[in-house]
Coordinates of C-alpha atoms in Angstrom, one line a residue:
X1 CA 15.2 143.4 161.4
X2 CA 15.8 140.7 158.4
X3 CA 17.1 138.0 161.3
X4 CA 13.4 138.9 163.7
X5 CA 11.7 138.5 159.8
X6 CA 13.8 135.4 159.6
X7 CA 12.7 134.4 163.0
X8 CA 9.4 134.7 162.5
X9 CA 8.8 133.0 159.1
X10 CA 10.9 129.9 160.8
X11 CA 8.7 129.7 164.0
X12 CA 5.7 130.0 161.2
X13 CA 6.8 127.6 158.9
X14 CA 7.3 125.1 162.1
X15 CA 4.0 125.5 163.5
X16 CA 2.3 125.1 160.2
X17 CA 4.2 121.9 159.6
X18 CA 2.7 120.9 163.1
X19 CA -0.6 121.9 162.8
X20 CA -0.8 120.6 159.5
X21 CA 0.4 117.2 160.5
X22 CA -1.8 117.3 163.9
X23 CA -4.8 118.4 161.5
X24 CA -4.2 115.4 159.2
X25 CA -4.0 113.0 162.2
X26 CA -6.9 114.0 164.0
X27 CA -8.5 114.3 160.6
X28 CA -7.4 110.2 160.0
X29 CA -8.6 109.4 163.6
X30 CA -12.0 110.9 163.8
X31 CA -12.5 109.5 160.3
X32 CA -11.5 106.1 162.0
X33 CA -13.4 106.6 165.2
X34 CA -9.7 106.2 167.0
X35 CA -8.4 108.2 169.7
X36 CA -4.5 109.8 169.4
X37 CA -2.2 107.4 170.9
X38 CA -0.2 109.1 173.7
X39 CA 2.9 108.2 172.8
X40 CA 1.8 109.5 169.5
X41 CA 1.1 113.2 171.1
X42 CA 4.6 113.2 172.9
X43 CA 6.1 112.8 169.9
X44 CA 4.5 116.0 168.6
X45 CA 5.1 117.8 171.0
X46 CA 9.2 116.5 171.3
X47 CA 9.8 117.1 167.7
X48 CA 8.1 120.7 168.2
X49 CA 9.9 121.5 170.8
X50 CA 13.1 120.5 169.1
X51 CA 12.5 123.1 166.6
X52 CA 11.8 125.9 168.9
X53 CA 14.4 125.5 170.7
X54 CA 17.1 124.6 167.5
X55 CA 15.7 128.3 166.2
X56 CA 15.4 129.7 169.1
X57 CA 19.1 128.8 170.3
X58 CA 20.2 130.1 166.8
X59 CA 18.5 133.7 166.3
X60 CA 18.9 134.4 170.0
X61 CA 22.7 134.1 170.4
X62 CA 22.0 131.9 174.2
X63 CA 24.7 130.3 173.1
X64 CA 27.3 133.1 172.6
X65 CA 25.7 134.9 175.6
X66 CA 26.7 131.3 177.5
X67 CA 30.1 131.5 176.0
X68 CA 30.8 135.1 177.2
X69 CA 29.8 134.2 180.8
X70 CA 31.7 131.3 181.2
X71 CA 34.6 133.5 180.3
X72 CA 34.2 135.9 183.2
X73 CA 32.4 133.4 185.4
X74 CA 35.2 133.3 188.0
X75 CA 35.7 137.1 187.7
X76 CA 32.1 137.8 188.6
X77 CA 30.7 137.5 192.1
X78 CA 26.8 138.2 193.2
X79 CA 26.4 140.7 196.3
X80 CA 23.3 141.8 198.2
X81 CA 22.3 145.4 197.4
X82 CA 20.9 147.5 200.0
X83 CA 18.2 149.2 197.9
X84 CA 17.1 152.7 199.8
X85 CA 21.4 153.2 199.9
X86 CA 21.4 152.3 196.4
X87 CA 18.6 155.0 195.6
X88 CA 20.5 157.9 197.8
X89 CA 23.9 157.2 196.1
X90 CA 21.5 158.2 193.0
X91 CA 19.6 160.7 194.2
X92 CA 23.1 162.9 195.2
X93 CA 25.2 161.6 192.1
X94 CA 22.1 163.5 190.1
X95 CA 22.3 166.5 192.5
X96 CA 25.5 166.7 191.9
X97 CA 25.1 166.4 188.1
X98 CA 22.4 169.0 188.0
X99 CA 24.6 171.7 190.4
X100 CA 27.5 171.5 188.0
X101 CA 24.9 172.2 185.0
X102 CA 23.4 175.1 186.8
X103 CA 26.5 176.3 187.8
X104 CA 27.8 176.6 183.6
X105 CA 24.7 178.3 182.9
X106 CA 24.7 180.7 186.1
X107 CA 28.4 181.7 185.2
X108 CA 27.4 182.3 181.5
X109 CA 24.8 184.4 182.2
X110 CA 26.8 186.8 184.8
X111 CA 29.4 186.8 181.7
X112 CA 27.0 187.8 179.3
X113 CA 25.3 190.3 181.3
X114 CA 28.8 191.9 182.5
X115 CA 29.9 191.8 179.1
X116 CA 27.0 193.7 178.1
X117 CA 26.9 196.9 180.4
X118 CA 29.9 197.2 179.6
X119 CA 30.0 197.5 175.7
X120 CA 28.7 200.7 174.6
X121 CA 27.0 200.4 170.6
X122 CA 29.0 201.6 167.9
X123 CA 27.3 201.8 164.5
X124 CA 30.5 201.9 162.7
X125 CA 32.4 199.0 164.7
X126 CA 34.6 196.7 162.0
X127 CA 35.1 193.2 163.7
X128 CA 35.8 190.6 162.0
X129 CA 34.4 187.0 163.9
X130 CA 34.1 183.4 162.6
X131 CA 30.7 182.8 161.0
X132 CA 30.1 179.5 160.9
X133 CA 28.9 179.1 157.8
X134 CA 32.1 180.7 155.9
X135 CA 34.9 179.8 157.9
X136 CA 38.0 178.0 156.1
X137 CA 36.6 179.0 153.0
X138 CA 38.1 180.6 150.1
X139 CA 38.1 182.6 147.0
X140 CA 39.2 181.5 143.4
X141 CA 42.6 182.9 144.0
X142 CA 42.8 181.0 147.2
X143 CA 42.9 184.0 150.1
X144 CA 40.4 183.1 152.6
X145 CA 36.8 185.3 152.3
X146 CA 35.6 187.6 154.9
X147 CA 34.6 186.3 158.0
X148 CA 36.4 183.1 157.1
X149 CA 39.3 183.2 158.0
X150 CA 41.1 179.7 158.9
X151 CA 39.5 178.0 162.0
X152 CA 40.7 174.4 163.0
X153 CA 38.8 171.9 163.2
X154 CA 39.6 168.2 165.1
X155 CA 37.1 165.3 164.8
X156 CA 36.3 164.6 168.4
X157 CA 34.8 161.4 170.5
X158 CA 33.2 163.5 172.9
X159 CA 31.1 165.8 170.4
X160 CA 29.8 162.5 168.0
X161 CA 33.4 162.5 166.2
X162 CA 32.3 165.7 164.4
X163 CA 34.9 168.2 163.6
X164 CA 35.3 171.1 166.3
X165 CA 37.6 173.3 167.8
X166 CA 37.3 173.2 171.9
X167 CA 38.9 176.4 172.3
X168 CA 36.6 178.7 170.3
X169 CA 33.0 179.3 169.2
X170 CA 31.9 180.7 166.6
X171 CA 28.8 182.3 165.6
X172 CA 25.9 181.2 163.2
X173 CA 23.8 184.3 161.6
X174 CA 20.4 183.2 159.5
X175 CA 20.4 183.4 155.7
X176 CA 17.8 186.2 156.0
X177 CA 20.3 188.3 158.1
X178 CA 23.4 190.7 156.8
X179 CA 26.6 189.2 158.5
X180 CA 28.0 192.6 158.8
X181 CA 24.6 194.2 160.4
X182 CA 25.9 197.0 162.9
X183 CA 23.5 195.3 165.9
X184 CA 25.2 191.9 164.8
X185 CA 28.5 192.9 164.5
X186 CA 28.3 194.6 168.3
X187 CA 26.2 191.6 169.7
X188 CA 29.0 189.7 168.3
X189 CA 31.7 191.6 169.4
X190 CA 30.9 192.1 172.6
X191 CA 29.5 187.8 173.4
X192 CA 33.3 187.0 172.7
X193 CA 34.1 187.4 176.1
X194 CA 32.1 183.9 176.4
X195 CA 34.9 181.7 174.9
X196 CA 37.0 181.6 178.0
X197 CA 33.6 181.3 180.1
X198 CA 32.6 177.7 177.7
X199 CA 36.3 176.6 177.9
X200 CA 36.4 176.8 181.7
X201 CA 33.0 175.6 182.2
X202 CA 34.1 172.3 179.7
X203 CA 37.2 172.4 181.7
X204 CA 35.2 171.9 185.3
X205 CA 32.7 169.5 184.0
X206 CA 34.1 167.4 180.7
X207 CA 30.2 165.7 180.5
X208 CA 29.5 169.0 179.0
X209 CA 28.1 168.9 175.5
X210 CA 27.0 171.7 173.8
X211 CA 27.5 175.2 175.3
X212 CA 25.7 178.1 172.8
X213 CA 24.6 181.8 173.0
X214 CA 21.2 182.7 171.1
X215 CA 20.4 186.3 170.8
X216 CA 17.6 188.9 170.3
X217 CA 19.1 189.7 167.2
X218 CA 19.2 186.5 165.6
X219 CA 23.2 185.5 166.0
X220 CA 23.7 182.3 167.7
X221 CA 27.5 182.0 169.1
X222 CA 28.3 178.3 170.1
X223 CA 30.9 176.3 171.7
X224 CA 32.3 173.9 170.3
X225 CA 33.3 175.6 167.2
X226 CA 32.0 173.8 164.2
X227 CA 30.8 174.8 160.8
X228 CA 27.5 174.9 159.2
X229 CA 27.0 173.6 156.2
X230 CA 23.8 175.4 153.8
X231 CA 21.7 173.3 152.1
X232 CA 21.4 172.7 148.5
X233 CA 20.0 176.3 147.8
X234 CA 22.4 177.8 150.0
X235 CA 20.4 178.3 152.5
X236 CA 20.4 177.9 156.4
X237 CA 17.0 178.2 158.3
X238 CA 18.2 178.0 161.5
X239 CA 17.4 180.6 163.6
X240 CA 17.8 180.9 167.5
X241 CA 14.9 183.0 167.8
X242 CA 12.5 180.2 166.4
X243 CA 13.7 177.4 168.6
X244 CA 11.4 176.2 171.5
X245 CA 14.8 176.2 174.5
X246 CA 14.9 180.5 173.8
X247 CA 11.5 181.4 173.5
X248 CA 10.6 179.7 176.9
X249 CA 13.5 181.2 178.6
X250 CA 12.9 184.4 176.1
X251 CA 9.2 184.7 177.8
X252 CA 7.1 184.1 180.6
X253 CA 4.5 181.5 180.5
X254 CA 1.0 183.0 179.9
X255 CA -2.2 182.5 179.1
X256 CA -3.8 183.8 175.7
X257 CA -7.5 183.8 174.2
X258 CA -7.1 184.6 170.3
X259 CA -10.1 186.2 168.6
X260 CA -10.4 185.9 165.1
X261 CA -12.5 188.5 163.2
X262 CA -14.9 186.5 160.1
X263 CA -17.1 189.1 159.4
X264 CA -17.6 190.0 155.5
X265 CA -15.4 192.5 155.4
X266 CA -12.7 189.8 156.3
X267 CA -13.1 187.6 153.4
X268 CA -10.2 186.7 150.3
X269 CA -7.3 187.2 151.4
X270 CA -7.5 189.2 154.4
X271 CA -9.0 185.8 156.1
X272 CA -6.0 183.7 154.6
X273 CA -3.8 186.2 156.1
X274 CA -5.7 186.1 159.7
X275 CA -5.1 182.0 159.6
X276 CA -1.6 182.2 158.5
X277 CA -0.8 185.1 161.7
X278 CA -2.8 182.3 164.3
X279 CA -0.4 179.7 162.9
X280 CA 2.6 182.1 163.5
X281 CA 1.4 183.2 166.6
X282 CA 0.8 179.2 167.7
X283 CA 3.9 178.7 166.7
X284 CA 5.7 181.5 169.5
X285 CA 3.8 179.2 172.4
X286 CA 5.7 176.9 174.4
X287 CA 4.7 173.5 176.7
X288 CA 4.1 176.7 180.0
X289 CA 1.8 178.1 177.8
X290 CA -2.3 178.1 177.7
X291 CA -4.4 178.9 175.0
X292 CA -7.9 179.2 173.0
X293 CA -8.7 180.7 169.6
X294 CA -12.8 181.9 169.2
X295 CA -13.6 183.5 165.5
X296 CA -16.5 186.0 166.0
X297 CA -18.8 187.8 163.4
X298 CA -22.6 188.2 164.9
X299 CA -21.8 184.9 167.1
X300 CA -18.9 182.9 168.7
X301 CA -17.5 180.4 167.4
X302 CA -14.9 178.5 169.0
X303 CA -12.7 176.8 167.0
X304 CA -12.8 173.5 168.6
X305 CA -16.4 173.5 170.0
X306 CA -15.0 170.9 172.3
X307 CA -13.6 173.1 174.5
X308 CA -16.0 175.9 175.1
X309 CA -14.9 178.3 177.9
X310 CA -11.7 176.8 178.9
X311 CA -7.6 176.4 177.8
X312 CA -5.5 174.3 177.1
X313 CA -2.1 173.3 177.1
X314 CA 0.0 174.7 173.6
X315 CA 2.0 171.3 173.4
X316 CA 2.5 170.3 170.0
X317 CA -0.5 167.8 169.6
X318 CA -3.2 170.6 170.7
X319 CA -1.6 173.8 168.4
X320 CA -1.4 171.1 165.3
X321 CA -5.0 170.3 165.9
X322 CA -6.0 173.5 166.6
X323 CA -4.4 174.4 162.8
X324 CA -6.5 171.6 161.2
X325 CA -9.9 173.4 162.9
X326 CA -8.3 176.8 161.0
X327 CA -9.2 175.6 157.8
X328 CA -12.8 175.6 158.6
X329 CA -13.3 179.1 158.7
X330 CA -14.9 181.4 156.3
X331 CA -16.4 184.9 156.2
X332 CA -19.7 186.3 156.8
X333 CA -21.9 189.0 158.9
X334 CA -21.0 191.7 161.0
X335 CA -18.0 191.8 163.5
X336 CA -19.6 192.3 166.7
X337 CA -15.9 192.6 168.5
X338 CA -17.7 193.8 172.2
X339 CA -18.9 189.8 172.4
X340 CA -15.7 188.7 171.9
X341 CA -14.0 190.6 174.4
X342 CA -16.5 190.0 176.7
X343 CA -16.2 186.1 176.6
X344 CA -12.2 186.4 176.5
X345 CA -11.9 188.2 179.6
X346 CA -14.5 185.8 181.0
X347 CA -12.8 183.0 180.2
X348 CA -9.1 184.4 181.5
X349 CA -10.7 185.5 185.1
X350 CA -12.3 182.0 185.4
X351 CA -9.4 179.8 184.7
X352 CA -6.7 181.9 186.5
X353 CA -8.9 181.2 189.7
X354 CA -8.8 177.1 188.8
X355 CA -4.9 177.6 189.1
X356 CA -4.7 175.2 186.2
X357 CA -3.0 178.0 184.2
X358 CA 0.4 179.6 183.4
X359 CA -0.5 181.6 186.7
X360 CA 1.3 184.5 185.2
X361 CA 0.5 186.5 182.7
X362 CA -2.8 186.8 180.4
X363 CA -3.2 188.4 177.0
X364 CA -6.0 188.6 174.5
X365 CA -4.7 188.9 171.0
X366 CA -7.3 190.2 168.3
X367 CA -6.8 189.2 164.5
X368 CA -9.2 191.9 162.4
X369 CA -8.9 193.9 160.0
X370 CA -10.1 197.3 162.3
X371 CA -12.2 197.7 165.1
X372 CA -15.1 200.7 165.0
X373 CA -14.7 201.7 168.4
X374 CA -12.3 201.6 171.8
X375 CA -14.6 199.4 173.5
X376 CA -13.2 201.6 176.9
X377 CA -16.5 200.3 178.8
X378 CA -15.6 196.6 178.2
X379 CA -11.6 197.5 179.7
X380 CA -12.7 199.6 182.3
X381 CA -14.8 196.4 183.5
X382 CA -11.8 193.9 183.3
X383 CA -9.1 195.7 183.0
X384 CA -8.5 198.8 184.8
X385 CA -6.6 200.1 186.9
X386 CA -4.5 197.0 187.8
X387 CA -4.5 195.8 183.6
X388 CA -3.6 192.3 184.2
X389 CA -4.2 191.1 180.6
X390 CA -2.4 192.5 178.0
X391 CA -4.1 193.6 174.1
X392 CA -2.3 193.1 170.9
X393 CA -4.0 193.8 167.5
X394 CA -2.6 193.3 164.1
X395 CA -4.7 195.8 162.0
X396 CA -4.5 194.5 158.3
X397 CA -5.6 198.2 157.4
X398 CA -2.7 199.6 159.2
X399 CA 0.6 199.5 161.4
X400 CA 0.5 196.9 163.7
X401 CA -0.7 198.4 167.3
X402 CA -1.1 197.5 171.2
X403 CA -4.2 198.5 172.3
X404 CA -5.7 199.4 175.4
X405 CA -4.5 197.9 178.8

């Protein structure tokens, strides 16, 4: 960065020095009523030259580059490429690539499942495993601390010269979580058949990288072994569960209208809570996912009024955008929920048949804090029999509940 800074203020001093001096010239002549000899111009224009190429020469490195080839020069020979058999020999080398990828994940995944028809839950199962996070730790009187017991670690070119162990994983368990949780310690237990699955897959294909486990319950077994390190406050806030690779393979893509109760009786808190569960729920959609969010009271109101009657894509850009239009809320009137439902299921029907959708499945999810009746009339219109779009409502009042379908 200093040497293209360096660069640049040299090229800038040069030309100033030329225009300057072409300035003062022309300035002399017209002041003279001469014309600019032309030997006078070449002169210019040699000496300016010069300098581009003297700086040119010396920030580049031409002259190192030169250096290099003439070193290899007799070892290098030009040949003619036939470009559609250059293109194959890429097109199967990828194939190949890909099948040997697909083929680690496909013999994971009959591990895992095998491995887990064939454990039965025990709520009072002792296992000790490697948690990440306490491995090759120890007390004050130097014995190692449970679940951390000694696991050796190698620095290693192929994993960015971190320190792993390529014959074990080991499992990572979120702060918020109890290590020794009965549905951990089983999930655990039960994933350690996967070691000699990731050493035989890394065996196979040594382009491997990473090779990791994330489950339901929040553990997250990898391969390589390697340990976590909290952060200041002791704290890791990694959790599987939260990362975009599981919840698209965790879910289905779908298409989802939000509607966001403002009436009065939503106002204070209840509406900071409503914005805060439309971030969270933003946050569980994935680049397959399609979404709106409308707040109702006596009217609709869409919350980007840009894009009335449709969805769109939940990439990052649109869900941050849609957060900034969340702040523009506030609470009045009277729910008037039957609207809202009407224009939702409007709105799901007419974009499945544009086939610009997930093409899947379709949910509305109502944010209130209650509802003051079933609205059956509105369902059986949509919804029934075949229920093709799933209800969630939070009730702020209440329990959470599914409604409806």
């Amino acid at each position: 960065m200093a040497e293209n800074l360096n660069l640049l203020r040299a090229f800038g001093g040069v030309f100033f020095i030329f225009w300057t001096a072409f300035n003062t010239a022309l300035v002399d002549v017209v002041g003279s009523e001469q014309q600019i000899p032309l030997s006078v111009v070449k002169l210019w224009a040699s000496a300016f030259g010069g300098e581009i190429k003297s700086i040119a020469a010396k920030y580049s490195g031409s002259q190192l580059l030169q250096k290099k080839y003439k070193e290899y020069e007799k070892d290098v020979a030009i040949e003619e490429i036939d470009g559609l058999q250059l293109v194959k020999k890429l097109a199967k080398n990828m194939e190949e690539m890909f099948h040997k990828k697909s083929e680690a994940v496909r013999r994971l995944v009959e591990a895992a499942e095998d491995a887990y028809l064939k454990h039965e839950f025990d709520a009072d199962l002792q296992y000790e495993y490697f948690n990440a996070v306490l491995i090759n730790e120890r007390d004050e009187e130097g014995n190692y601390l449970e679940l951390g017991k000694e696991f050796i670690l190698v620095p290693n070119d192929h994993f960015n010269n971190l320190p792993v162990n390529i014959s074990l994983s080991d499992v990572q368990v979120p702060t918020n979580m109890y290590n020794k949780d009965p549905a951990i310690v089983n999930g655990v237990y039960w994933s350690e058949s996967l070691n000699k699955v990731f050493v035989d897959n890394f065996d196979r294909d040594p382009s491997l990288i990473w090779q990791y486990f994330g489950s339901a319950k929040g553990f997250f077994r990898q391969y390589p072994g390697i340990k976590w390190e909290p952060d200041e406050n002791g704290v890791i806030a990694f959790d599987c569960r939260n990362r975009k690779w599981y919840i698209q393979a965790a879910t289905s893509p779908k298409d989802v209208v939000i509607l966001v109760d403002v009436s009065g009786s939503m106002k204070g808190l209840r509406l900071t809570i409503a914005k805060q569960t439309v971030s969270s729920i933003l946050d569980t959609l994935g680049d397959d996912d399609f979404f709106n969010i409308i707040a109702y009271n006596e009217e609709l109101h869409y919350v980007e009024p840009c894009l009335n009657g449709t969805l769109v894509q939940a990439d990052r850009a649109n869900k941050e955008h849609f957060r900034e239009h969340l702040d523009k809320l506030f609470a009045k009137g009277i729910g008037m929920l039957d609207i809202a439902l009407n224009e939702a299921f409007n709105m799901l029907n007419e974009f499945n048949h544009t086939g610009q959708g997930s093409i899947c499945s379709q949910a509305i999810m109502l944010i209130t804090d209650g509802a003051v009746d079933t609205y059956d009339t509105i369902f059986a219109k949509y919804n029934w029999p075949d229920r093709k779009v799933s209800m969630l409502s939070p009730l702020f009042n209440g329990k959470p509940e599914a409604s409806c379908p």
